[in-house]
mmCIF file of C-alpha atoms and ligand atoms in Angstrom:
data_model
loop_
_atom_site.group_PDB
_atom_site.id
_atom_site.type_symbol
_atom_site.label_atom_id
_atom_site.label_comp_id
_atom_site.label_asym_id
_atom_site.label_seq_id
_atom_site.Cartn_x
_atom_site.Cartn_y
_atom_site.Cartn_z
ATOM 1 C CA MET A 1185 -190.425 135.427 -76.166
ATOM 2 C CA ALA A 1186 -193.377 135.417 -73.829
ATOM 3 C CA ASP A 1187 -192.822 132.166 -72.553
ATOM 4 C CA GLU A 1188 -189.285 132.887 -71.361
ATOM 5 C CA ASP A 1189 -190.503 135.981 -69.801
ATOM 6 C CA ASP A 1190 -193.280 134.230 -68.131
ATOM 7 C CA ILE A 1191 -190.689 132.248 -65.947
ATOM 8 C CA ILE A 1192 -189.542 134.147 -63.047
ATOM 9 C CA LEU A 1193 -186.321 132.121 -61.927
ATOM 10 C CA SER A 1194 -186.315 133.361 -58.182
ATOM 11 C CA GLU A 1195 -189.803 131.874 -57.759
ATOM 12 C CA LEU A 1196 -188.698 128.391 -58.554
ATOM 13 C CA ASP A 1197 -187.663 126.053 -55.845
ATOM 14 C CA ASP A 1198 -183.958 124.717 -55.857
ATOM 15 C CA GLU A 1199 -184.780 121.601 -58.135
ATOM 16 C CA GLU A 1200 -187.056 123.109 -60.548
ATOM 17 C CA LEU A 1201 -184.367 126.249 -60.807
ATOM 18 C CA VAL A 1202 -181.630 123.497 -61.575
ATOM 19 C CA GLN A 1203 -183.808 122.046 -63.885
ATOM 20 C CA GLN A 1204 -184.399 125.536 -65.416
ATOM 21 C CA MET A 1205 -180.628 126.018 -65.875
ATOM 22 C CA HIS A 1206 -179.960 122.808 -67.767
ATOM 23 C CA ASP A 1207 -182.716 124.047 -70.174
ATOM 24 C CA ASP A 1208 -181.319 127.455 -70.249
ATOM 25 C CA LEU A 1209 -177.815 126.258 -70.798
ATOM 26 C CA TYR A 1210 -179.093 123.854 -73.727
ATOM 27 C CA ASP A 1211 -180.678 127.037 -75.099
ATOM 28 C CA GLY A 1212 -177.463 129.040 -74.611
ATOM 29 C CA LEU A 1213 -179.283 131.819 -72.456
ATOM 30 C CA LYS A 1214 -176.389 133.442 -70.900
ATOM 31 C CA GLU A 1215 -177.945 135.963 -68.712
ATOM 32 C CA GLU A 1216 -180.725 133.611 -67.400
ATOM 33 C CA ILE A 1217 -177.590 131.375 -66.409
ATOM 34 C CA GLU A 1218 -176.097 134.290 -64.734
ATOM 35 C CA GLU A 1219 -179.015 135.200 -62.875
ATOM 36 C CA ALA A 1220 -179.499 131.694 -61.707
ATOM 37 C CA VAL A 1221 -176.289 131.067 -60.319
ATOM 38 C CA ASN A 1222 -176.429 134.346 -58.384
ATOM 39 C CA ILE A 1223 -179.941 132.980 -57.050
ATOM 40 C CA LEU A 1224 -178.384 129.650 -55.706
ATOM 41 C CA ILE A 1225 -175.497 131.285 -54.234
ATOM 42 C CA ALA A 1226 -177.957 133.688 -52.555
ATOM 43 C CA ARG A 1227 -179.784 130.731 -51.319
ATOM 44 C CA GLY A 1228 -176.651 129.267 -49.769
ATOM 45 C CA TRP A 1229 -175.226 126.777 -52.387
ATOM 46 C CA THR A 1230 -171.688 126.311 -52.431
ATOM 47 C CA PRO A 1231 -169.973 127.680 -55.469
ATOM 48 C CA TYR A 1232 -168.872 123.961 -56.003
ATOM 49 C CA ASP A 1233 -172.300 122.529 -55.944
ATOM 50 C CA VAL A 1234 -173.530 125.274 -58.262
ATOM 51 C CA LEU A 1235 -170.490 124.526 -60.746
ATOM 52 C CA THR A 1236 -171.186 120.751 -60.702
ATOM 53 C CA LYS A 1237 -175.011 120.196 -60.373
ATOM 54 C CA ALA A 1238 -176.450 123.137 -62.161
ATOM 55 C CA LEU A 1239 -173.582 124.085 -64.787
ATOM 56 C CA VAL A 1240 -171.364 120.846 -65.368
ATOM 57 C CA ALA A 1241 -174.459 118.391 -65.219
ATOM 58 C CA GLY A 1242 -176.412 120.730 -67.734
ATOM 59 C CA MET A 1243 -173.440 120.631 -70.200
ATOM 60 C CA THR A 1244 -173.409 117.044 -70.137
ATOM 61 C CA VAL A 1245 -176.767 116.987 -71.549
ATOM 62 C CA VAL A 1246 -175.548 119.328 -74.278
ATOM 63 C CA GLY A 1247 -172.570 117.017 -74.837
ATOM 64 C CA ASN A 1248 -174.692 113.894 -75.461
ATOM 65 C CA ASP A 1249 -176.880 115.653 -77.935
ATOM 66 C CA PHE A 1250 -173.967 117.125 -79.846
ATOM 67 C CA ARG A 1251 -172.413 113.707 -79.840
ATOM 68 C CA ASP A 1252 -175.774 112.193 -81.406
ATOM 69 C CA GLY A 1253 -176.012 115.009 -83.959
ATOM 70 C CA ILE A 1254 -179.191 116.538 -82.232
ATOM 71 C CA LEU A 1255 -177.255 119.898 -81.490
ATOM 72 C CA PHE A 1256 -174.525 121.457 -83.782
ATOM 73 C CA VAL A 1257 -171.607 123.672 -83.383
ATOM 74 C CA PRO A 1258 -173.471 127.089 -83.205
ATOM 75 C CA GLU A 1259 -175.887 125.771 -80.628
ATOM 76 C CA VAL A 1260 -173.022 124.244 -78.569
ATOM 77 C CA LEU A 1261 -170.881 127.624 -78.763
ATOM 78 C CA LEU A 1262 -174.013 129.479 -77.136
ATOM 79 C CA ALA A 1263 -174.146 126.853 -74.539
ATOM 80 C CA ALA A 1264 -170.376 126.929 -73.833
ATOM 81 C CA ASN A 1265 -170.797 130.899 -73.640
ATOM 82 C CA ALA A 1266 -173.519 130.703 -71.098
ATOM 83 C CA MET A 1267 -171.745 128.115 -69.126
ATOM 84 C CA LYS A 1268 -168.730 130.575 -69.075
ATOM 85 C CA GLY A 1269 -171.151 133.203 -68.034
ATOM 86 C CA GLY A 1270 -171.908 131.146 -64.991
ATOM 87 C CA MET A 1271 -168.333 130.216 -64.228
ATOM 88 C CA ALA A 1272 -167.199 133.823 -64.163
ATOM 89 C CA ILE A 1273 -169.475 134.391 -61.286
ATOM 90 C CA LEU A 1274 -168.042 131.405 -59.568
ATOM 91 C CA LYS A 1275 -164.562 131.811 -60.141
ATOM 92 C CA PRO A 1276 -163.744 134.295 -57.318
ATOM 93 C CA LEU A 1277 -165.804 132.503 -55.132
ATOM 94 C CA LEU A 1278 -164.254 129.143 -55.650
ATOM 95 C CA ALA A 1279 -160.786 130.905 -55.010
ATOM 96 C CA GLU A 1280 -161.971 132.899 -51.998
ATOM 97 C CA THR A 1281 -161.858 129.425 -49.932
ATOM 98 C CA GLY A 1282 -158.363 130.952 -49.219
ATOM 99 C CA ALA A 1283 -156.193 127.861 -48.911
ATOM 100 C CA PRO A 1284 -152.496 128.107 -48.538
ATOM 101 C CA ARG A 1285 -150.489 128.150 -51.687
ATOM 102 C CA MET A 1286 -150.023 124.710 -52.775
ATOM 103 C CA GLY A 1287 -147.680 125.019 -55.883
ATOM 104 C CA LYS A 1288 -147.929 126.477 -59.263
ATOM 105 C CA MET A 1289 -149.579 125.232 -62.338
ATOM 106 C CA VAL A 1290 -149.045 126.042 -66.219
ATOM 107 C CA ILE A 1291 -152.189 124.621 -67.878
ATOM 108 C CA GLY A 1292 -153.055 125.048 -71.666
ATOM 109 C CA THR A 1293 -155.076 123.241 -74.428
ATOM 110 C CA VAL A 1294 -152.864 121.458 -76.886
ATOM 111 C CA LYS A 1295 -152.142 122.589 -80.521
ATOM 112 C CA GLY A 1296 -154.777 122.147 -82.972
ATOM 113 C CA ASP A 1297 -157.581 121.987 -80.095
ATOM 114 C CA ILE A 1298 -159.700 124.974 -79.053
ATOM 115 C CA HIS A 1299 -161.916 123.230 -76.373
ATOM 116 C CA ASP A 1300 -161.286 125.257 -73.292
ATOM 117 C CA ILE A 1301 -164.331 124.862 -70.694
ATOM 118 C CA GLY A 1302 -162.762 121.631 -69.246
ATOM 119 C CA LYS A 1303 -159.468 123.269 -68.845
ATOM 120 C CA ASN A 1304 -160.717 126.509 -67.504
ATOM 121 C CA LEU A 1305 -162.934 124.413 -64.974
ATOM 122 C CA VAL A 1306 -159.916 122.712 -63.881
ATOM 123 C CA ALA A 1307 -157.858 126.038 -63.632
ATOM 124 C CA MET A 1308 -160.790 127.303 -61.378
ATOM 125 C CA MET A 1309 -160.773 124.367 -59.030
ATOM 126 C CA MET A 1310 -157.154 124.250 -58.793
ATOM 127 C CA GLU A 1311 -157.272 128.091 -57.832
ATOM 128 C CA GLY A 1312 -159.820 127.445 -55.390
ATOM 129 C CA ALA A 1313 -157.685 124.647 -53.841
ATOM 130 C CA GLY A 1314 -154.746 127.001 -53.117
ATOM 131 C CA PHE A 1315 -152.836 126.571 -56.320
ATOM 132 C CA GLU A 1316 -151.518 129.340 -58.418
ATOM 133 C CA VAL A 1317 -152.566 128.789 -62.008
ATOM 134 C CA VAL A 1318 -151.063 130.139 -65.182
ATOM 135 C CA ASP A 1319 -153.487 129.673 -68.030
ATOM 136 C CA ILE A 1320 -151.777 129.748 -71.554
ATOM 137 C CA GLY A 1321 -155.201 129.302 -73.424
ATOM 138 C CA ILE A 1322 -155.676 126.935 -76.349
ATOM 139 C CA ASN A 1323 -153.942 125.863 -79.352
ATOM 140 C CA ASN A 1324 -150.634 125.582 -77.805
ATOM 141 C CA PRO A 1325 -147.474 124.643 -79.530
ATOM 142 C CA VAL A 1326 -144.741 122.879 -77.579
ATOM 143 C CA GLU A 1327 -142.910 126.098 -77.257
ATOM 144 C CA ASN A 1328 -145.776 127.830 -75.400
ATOM 145 C CA TYR A 1329 -145.677 125.168 -72.626
ATOM 146 C CA LEU A 1330 -141.882 125.268 -72.381
ATOM 147 C CA ASP A 1331 -141.854 129.198 -72.040
ATOM 148 C CA ALA A 1332 -144.604 129.091 -69.339
ATOM 149 C CA LEU A 1333 -142.927 126.425 -67.562
ATOM 150 C CA ALA A 1334 -139.717 128.248 -67.423
ATOM 151 C CA ARG A 1335 -141.007 131.698 -67.102
ATOM 152 C CA GLU A 1336 -143.314 131.006 -64.144
ATOM 153 C CA GLU A 1337 -141.045 128.426 -62.440
ATOM 154 C CA ALA A 1338 -144.094 126.098 -62.247
ATOM 155 C CA ASP A 1339 -144.480 122.751 -60.447
ATOM 156 C CA ILE A 1340 -147.212 121.243 -62.384
ATOM 157 C CA LEU A 1341 -147.811 120.939 -65.910
ATOM 158 C CA GLY A 1342 -151.494 120.424 -67.102
ATOM 159 C CA MET A 1343 -152.375 119.497 -70.694
ATOM 160 C CA SER A 1344 -155.844 119.388 -72.099
ATOM 161 C CA ALA A 1345 -157.300 117.873 -75.352
ATOM 162 C CA LEU A 1346 -160.843 117.081 -76.226
ATOM 163 C CA LEU A 1347 -160.153 115.635 -79.971
ATOM 164 C CA THR A 1348 -158.638 112.040 -80.464
ATOM 165 C CA THR A 1349 -156.676 113.933 -83.419
ATOM 166 C CA THR A 1350 -155.024 116.447 -80.934
ATOM 167 C CA MET A 1351 -154.377 114.127 -77.972
ATOM 168 C CA PRO A 1352 -151.056 112.484 -79.215
ATOM 169 C CA TYR A 1353 -149.618 116.002 -79.165
ATOM 170 C CA MET A 1354 -149.312 115.568 -75.270
ATOM 171 C CA LYS A 1355 -146.502 113.044 -76.063
ATOM 172 C CA VAL A 1356 -144.777 115.554 -78.088
ATOM 173 C CA VAL A 1357 -144.687 117.870 -75.599
ATOM 174 C CA ILE A 1358 -143.586 115.254 -73.074
ATOM 175 C CA ASP A 1359 -140.777 113.988 -75.293
ATOM 176 C CA THR A 1360 -139.687 117.417 -75.658
ATOM 177 C CA LEU A 1361 -139.190 117.797 -71.919
ATOM 178 C CA LYS A 1362 -137.522 114.658 -71.742
ATOM 179 C CA GLU A 1363 -135.087 115.578 -74.568
ATOM 180 C CA LYS A 1364 -134.168 118.833 -72.613
ATOM 181 C CA GLY A 1365 -133.659 116.939 -69.472
ATOM 182 C CA ILE A 1366 -136.387 118.610 -67.570
ATOM 183 C CA ARG A 1367 -139.030 116.054 -67.548
ATOM 184 C CA ASP A 1368 -138.563 115.095 -63.938
ATOM 185 C CA ASP A 1369 -138.668 118.992 -62.959
ATOM 186 C CA TYR A 1370 -142.562 118.818 -63.381
ATOM 187 C CA ILE A 1371 -145.437 117.029 -62.217
ATOM 188 C CA VAL A 1372 -147.405 116.302 -65.712
ATOM 189 C CA LEU A 1373 -151.293 116.042 -65.465
ATOM 190 C CA VAL A 1374 -153.415 115.295 -68.524
ATOM 191 C CA GLY A 1375 -156.925 115.453 -69.213
ATOM 192 C CA GLY A 1376 -159.846 115.705 -71.593
ATOM 193 C CA ALA A 1377 -162.983 113.523 -72.575
ATOM 194 C CA PRO A 1378 -161.238 111.106 -74.902
ATOM 195 C CA LEU A 1379 -158.140 110.338 -72.494
ATOM 196 C CA ASN A 1380 -157.865 107.492 -70.281
ATOM 197 C CA GLU A 1381 -155.375 106.385 -67.734
ATOM 198 C CA GLU A 1382 -153.660 103.850 -70.148
ATOM 199 C CA PHE A 1383 -153.290 106.804 -72.716
ATOM 200 C CA GLY A 1384 -151.850 108.990 -69.753
ATOM 201 C CA ARG A 1385 -149.299 106.157 -68.734
ATOM 202 C CA ALA A 1386 -148.295 105.373 -72.476
ATOM 203 C CA ILE A 1387 -147.239 108.890 -73.310
ATOM 204 C CA GLY A 1388 -145.069 109.108 -69.856
ATOM 205 C CA ALA A 1389 -147.614 111.507 -67.878
ATOM 206 C CA ASP A 1390 -147.569 111.603 -64.243
ATOM 207 C CA ALA A 1391 -151.329 110.986 -64.147
ATOM 208 C CA TYR A 1392 -154.476 111.317 -66.170
ATOM 209 C CA CYS A 1393 -157.250 112.910 -64.378
ATOM 210 C CA ARG A 1394 -160.825 112.175 -64.922
ATOM 211 C CA ASP A 1395 -162.393 115.577 -63.829
ATOM 212 C CA ALA A 1396 -161.398 118.818 -62.035
ATOM 213 C CA ALA A 1397 -161.913 117.459 -58.464
ATOM 214 C CA VAL A 1398 -159.856 114.364 -59.179
ATOM 215 C CA THR A 1399 -157.163 116.688 -60.524
ATOM 216 C CA VAL A 1400 -157.159 118.946 -57.382
ATOM 217 C CA GLU A 1401 -156.645 115.565 -55.183
ATOM 218 C CA MET A 1402 -153.906 114.355 -57.551
ATOM 219 C CA ALA A 1403 -152.214 117.509 -57.526
ATOM 220 C CA LYS A 1404 -152.424 117.794 -53.731
ATOM 221 C CA ALA A 1405 -150.842 114.137 -53.329
ATOM 222 C CA MET A 1406 -148.399 114.606 -56.098
ATOM 223 C CA VAL A 1407 -146.917 117.867 -54.771
ATOM 224 C CA ALA A 1408 -146.832 116.465 -51.061
ATOM 225 C CA ARG A 1409 -144.851 113.231 -52.214
ATOM 226 C CA LYS A 1410 -142.621 115.517 -54.204
ATOM 227 C CA HIS A 1411 -141.873 117.752 -51.242
ATOM 228 C CA ASN A 1412 -141.229 114.558 -49.012
ATOM 229 C CA GLN A 1413 -138.599 113.517 -51.663
ATOM 230 C CA MET A 1414 -136.988 116.696 -51.814
ATOM 231 C CA GLY A 1415 -136.712 116.688 -47.979
ATOM 232 C CA ALA A 1416 -135.571 113.152 -47.692
HETATM 233 C C1 B12 B 2670 -168.302 122.421 -76.293
HETATM 234 C C2 B12 B 2670 -167.766 121.612 -77.326
HETATM 235 C C3 B12 B 2670 -167.246 122.528 -78.382
HETATM 236 C C4 B12 B 2670 -167.162 123.845 -78.609
HETATM 237 C C5 B12 B 2670 -166.085 124.161 -77.526
HETATM 238 C C6 B12 B 2670 -165.993 125.586 -77.060
HETATM 239 C C7 B12 B 2670 -165.396 125.860 -76.065
HETATM 240 N N1 B12 B 2670 -164.962 127.184 -75.657
HETATM 241 O O1 B12 B 2670 -164.431 124.961 -75.233
HETATM 242 C C8 B12 B 2670 -166.929 124.098 -79.992
HETATM 243 C C9 B12 B 2670 -168.365 124.143 -80.760
HETATM 244 C C10 B12 B 2670 -166.146 125.022 -80.399
HETATM 245 C C11 B12 B 2670 -166.488 122.716 -80.559
HETATM 246 C C12 B12 B 2670 -165.705 122.381 -81.846
HETATM 247 C C13 B12 B 2670 -165.521 121.347 -82.193
HETATM 248 N N2 B12 B 2670 -165.502 120.030 -81.500
HETATM 249 CO CO1 B12 B 2670 -166.349 119.975 -79.877
HETATM 250 N N3 B12 B 2670 -167.381 119.382 -78.320
HETATM 251 C C14 B12 B 2670 -167.679 120.250 -77.383
HETATM 252 C C15 B12 B 2670 -168.524 119.294 -76.264
HETATM 253 C C16 B12 B 2670 -169.824 119.331 -76.560
HETATM 254 C C17 B12 B 2670 -168.274 119.624 -74.836
HETATM 255 C C18 B12 B 2670 -166.850 119.687 -74.433
HETATM 256 C C19 B12 B 2670 -166.834 120.575 -72.968
HETATM 257 O O2 B12 B 2670 -166.699 121.525 -72.973
HETATM 258 N N4 B12 B 2670 -167.418 119.529 -71.903
HETATM 259 C C20 B12 B 2670 -167.482 119.924 -70.518
HETATM 260 C C21 B12 B 2670 -166.157 119.871 -69.863
HETATM 261 C C22 B12 B 2670 -166.517 120.293 -68.381
HETATM 262 O O3 B12 B 2670 -165.718 118.575 -69.851
HETATM 263 P P1 B12 B 2670 -164.209 118.160 -70.333
HETATM 264 O O4 B12 B 2670 -163.854 118.992 -71.315
HETATM 265 O O5 B12 B 2670 -164.047 116.806 -70.470
HETATM 266 O O6 B12 B 2670 -163.212 118.578 -69.110
HETATM 267 C C23 B12 B 2670 -163.269 117.833 -67.888
HETATM 268 C C24 B12 B 2670 -162.293 116.499 -67.954
HETATM 269 O O7 B12 B 2670 -162.137 116.007 -69.157
HETATM 270 C C25 B12 B 2670 -161.104 116.956 -67.187
HETATM 271 N N5 B12 B 2670 -159.931 117.862 -68.033
HETATM 272 C C26 B12 B 2670 -160.172 118.493 -69.054
HETATM 273 N N6 B12 B 2670 -159.070 119.188 -69.545
HETATM 274 C C27 B12 B 2670 -158.173 118.955 -68.262
HETATM 275 C C28 B12 B 2670 -156.709 119.291 -68.370
HETATM 276 C C29 B12 B 2670 -156.052 118.770 -67.288
HETATM 277 C C30 B12 B 2670 -154.722 119.019 -67.070
HETATM 278 C C31 B12 B 2670 -156.629 117.848 -66.378
HETATM 279 C C32 B12 B 2670 -155.876 117.292 -65.270
HETATM 280 C C33 B12 B 2670 -158.329 117.283 -66.627
HETATM 281 C C34 B12 B 2670 -158.763 118.116 -67.800
HETATM 282 O O8 B12 B 2670 -161.652 117.952 -66.297
HETATM 283 C C35 B12 B 2670 -162.770 118.573 -66.890
HETATM 284 C C36 B12 B 2670 -163.677 119.170 -65.792
HETATM 285 O O9 B12 B 2670 -164.019 118.354 -64.918
HETATM 286 C C37 B12 B 2670 -167.621 117.786 -76.446
HETATM 287 C C38 B12 B 2670 -168.473 116.536 -76.048
HETATM 288 C C39 B12 B 2670 -167.921 115.864 -75.198
HETATM 289 N N7 B12 B 2670 -168.716 114.719 -74.802
HETATM 290 O O10 B12 B 2670 -166.662 116.058 -74.490
HETATM 291 C C40 B12 B 2670 -167.400 118.164 -78.080
HETATM 292 C C41 B12 B 2670 -166.352 117.328 -78.641
HETATM 293 C C42 B12 B 2670 -165.231 117.182 -77.886
HETATM 294 N N8 B12 B 2670 -166.156 118.097 -79.892
HETATM 295 C C43 B12 B 2670 -165.848 117.339 -81.030
HETATM 296 C C44 B12 B 2670 -165.707 117.713 -82.173
HETATM 297 C C45 B12 B 2670 -165.336 116.481 -83.332
HETATM 298 C C46 B12 B 2670 -165.531 119.145 -82.528
HETATM 299 C C47 B12 B 2670 -165.130 119.672 -83.708
HETATM 300 C C48 B12 B 2670 -164.119 119.122 -84.617
HETATM 301 C C49 B12 B 2670 -166.311 119.849 -84.669
HETATM 302 C C50 B12 B 2670 -166.380 120.417 -86.077
HETATM 303 N N9 B12 B 2670 -166.689 119.670 -86.882
HETATM 304 O O11 B12 B 2670 -165.943 121.614 -86.326
HETATM 305 C C51 B12 B 2670 -164.647 121.253 -83.479
HETATM 306 C C52 B12 B 2670 -163.082 121.064 -83.122
HETATM 307 C C53 B12 B 2670 -162.434 122.447 -83.094
HETATM 308 C C54 B12 B 2670 -161.006 122.322 -82.490
HETATM 309 N N10 B12 B 2670 -160.225 122.579 -83.386
HETATM 310 O O12 B12 B 2670 -160.730 122.231 -81.337
HETATM 311 C C55 B12 B 2670 -165.791 115.821 -80.826
HETATM 312 C C56 B12 B 2670 -164.424 114.980 -80.408
HETATM 313 C C57 B12 B 2670 -164.541 113.666 -81.255
HETATM 314 C C58 B12 B 2670 -163.310 112.994 -81.236
HETATM 315 N N11 B12 B 2670 -163.310 111.917 -81.111
HETATM 316 O O13 B12 B 2670 -162.227 113.696 -81.218
HETATM 317 C C59 B12 B 2670 -166.631 115.713 -79.194
HETATM 318 C C60 B12 B 2670 -166.210 114.527 -78.420
HETATM 319 C C61 B12 B 2670 -168.169 115.714 -79.828
HETATM 320 C C62 B12 B 2670 -168.609 114.347 -80.367
HETATM 321 N N12 B12 B 2670 -168.777 113.205 -79.795
HETATM 322 O O14 B12 B 2670 -168.636 114.239 -81.617
HETATM 323 N N13 B12 B 2670 -166.597 121.717 -79.564
#
C-alpha cells in the first residue's frame, strides 16, 4: 500500500508515466490509469497517442502473459476494467475531432464470445473518424446483427471474435445475409486477434482489419468506393 502511495503520477516525466501506466494496467489499478490518462491529456498528448502508446501497448503485455500462463482470468479482468476506465475518458475526446458523418456501422462480438475491448476500441476510433456507430455488445446471435442492420439502416457490419472457436460464427452471419439476398447491401469488416486476411476472404467478408486504425482507413476507402459505384 505504502509503495503505491509513494508514487505521485504527476511528478513522473512522460516516459516514466507511460511505463507506470503499463505496470498499473498490469495490476488492474483503474483509478491510477484514469488519473494518468488525464495527466497525459493535460500535457498535450493526443487522445490517439494515449490510447495506443499507453493503454493498448500496456494491454499487449497483459495479453502475452495471459497467453504464457503467467496471468489468469481474474487478473486479466481487472486489467481490462482498468483499460476501460481509461478508454471512457478518451472516448468523447476521440469523437470530438468532429469529422463529417461518413456512414453508419453496426458492430458486435459474435455468439459465444464475450471479449469486447478490441471491439470497443474499433467503435471509438470509428466514431472519432466521423462514423456513426451502433454497438450491439457481446455474444450476438445472427438475429441480433440482422435486426440492428435493418433498424439502423447501416452501411457497415463489423464483427469481432477473439476465440478460434467463435470465429467461424462470422461465416454463419455472412451466409445468412447471402441467403436473404442482402449481403451486398453492406460492407462487412471482421477483426479479432485469431483472424487473418485469408480467413476474412474465405468467409466472404469484404475485409479483415488488423487493428482499429486499419479499420478506419479501410472503412473510409470502402465507403468512398461504394459511393462512386452508386454514382456511376
Ligand atoms: C482480455 C482477455 C480476456 C478477458 C475479456 C475482457 C473483455 N471485457 O473483453 C476475459 C478474462 C473475460 C477473457 C476470457 C476468456 N478468454 Co480471453 N483474452 C483476453 C486477452 C488477454 C486480451 C484481449 C484484448 O482485449 N486485447 C486487446 C485488444 C485491443 O485487441 P483485440 O481484441 O485483438 O482487438 C484489436 C484487433 O483484433 C481489431 N479488432 C477487434 N475486433 C474487431 C472488430 C472489427 C469489426 C474489426 C474490423 C477489427 C477488430 O482491432 C482491435 C483494436 O486494435 C486475449 C489475448 C490476446 N492476445 O488477444 C485473451 C484470449 C483471446 N482469451 C483466450 C481465452 C482462451 C479465453 C477464455 C476461454 C478463458 C477461459 N478459460 O475462460 C475466456 C472466454 C470467454 C468467452 N466465452 O468469450 C485466448 C483465446 C485462444 C484461442 N485460440 O481461441 C486468448 C488468445 C489468450 C490465450 N492466448 O490463451 N479473456
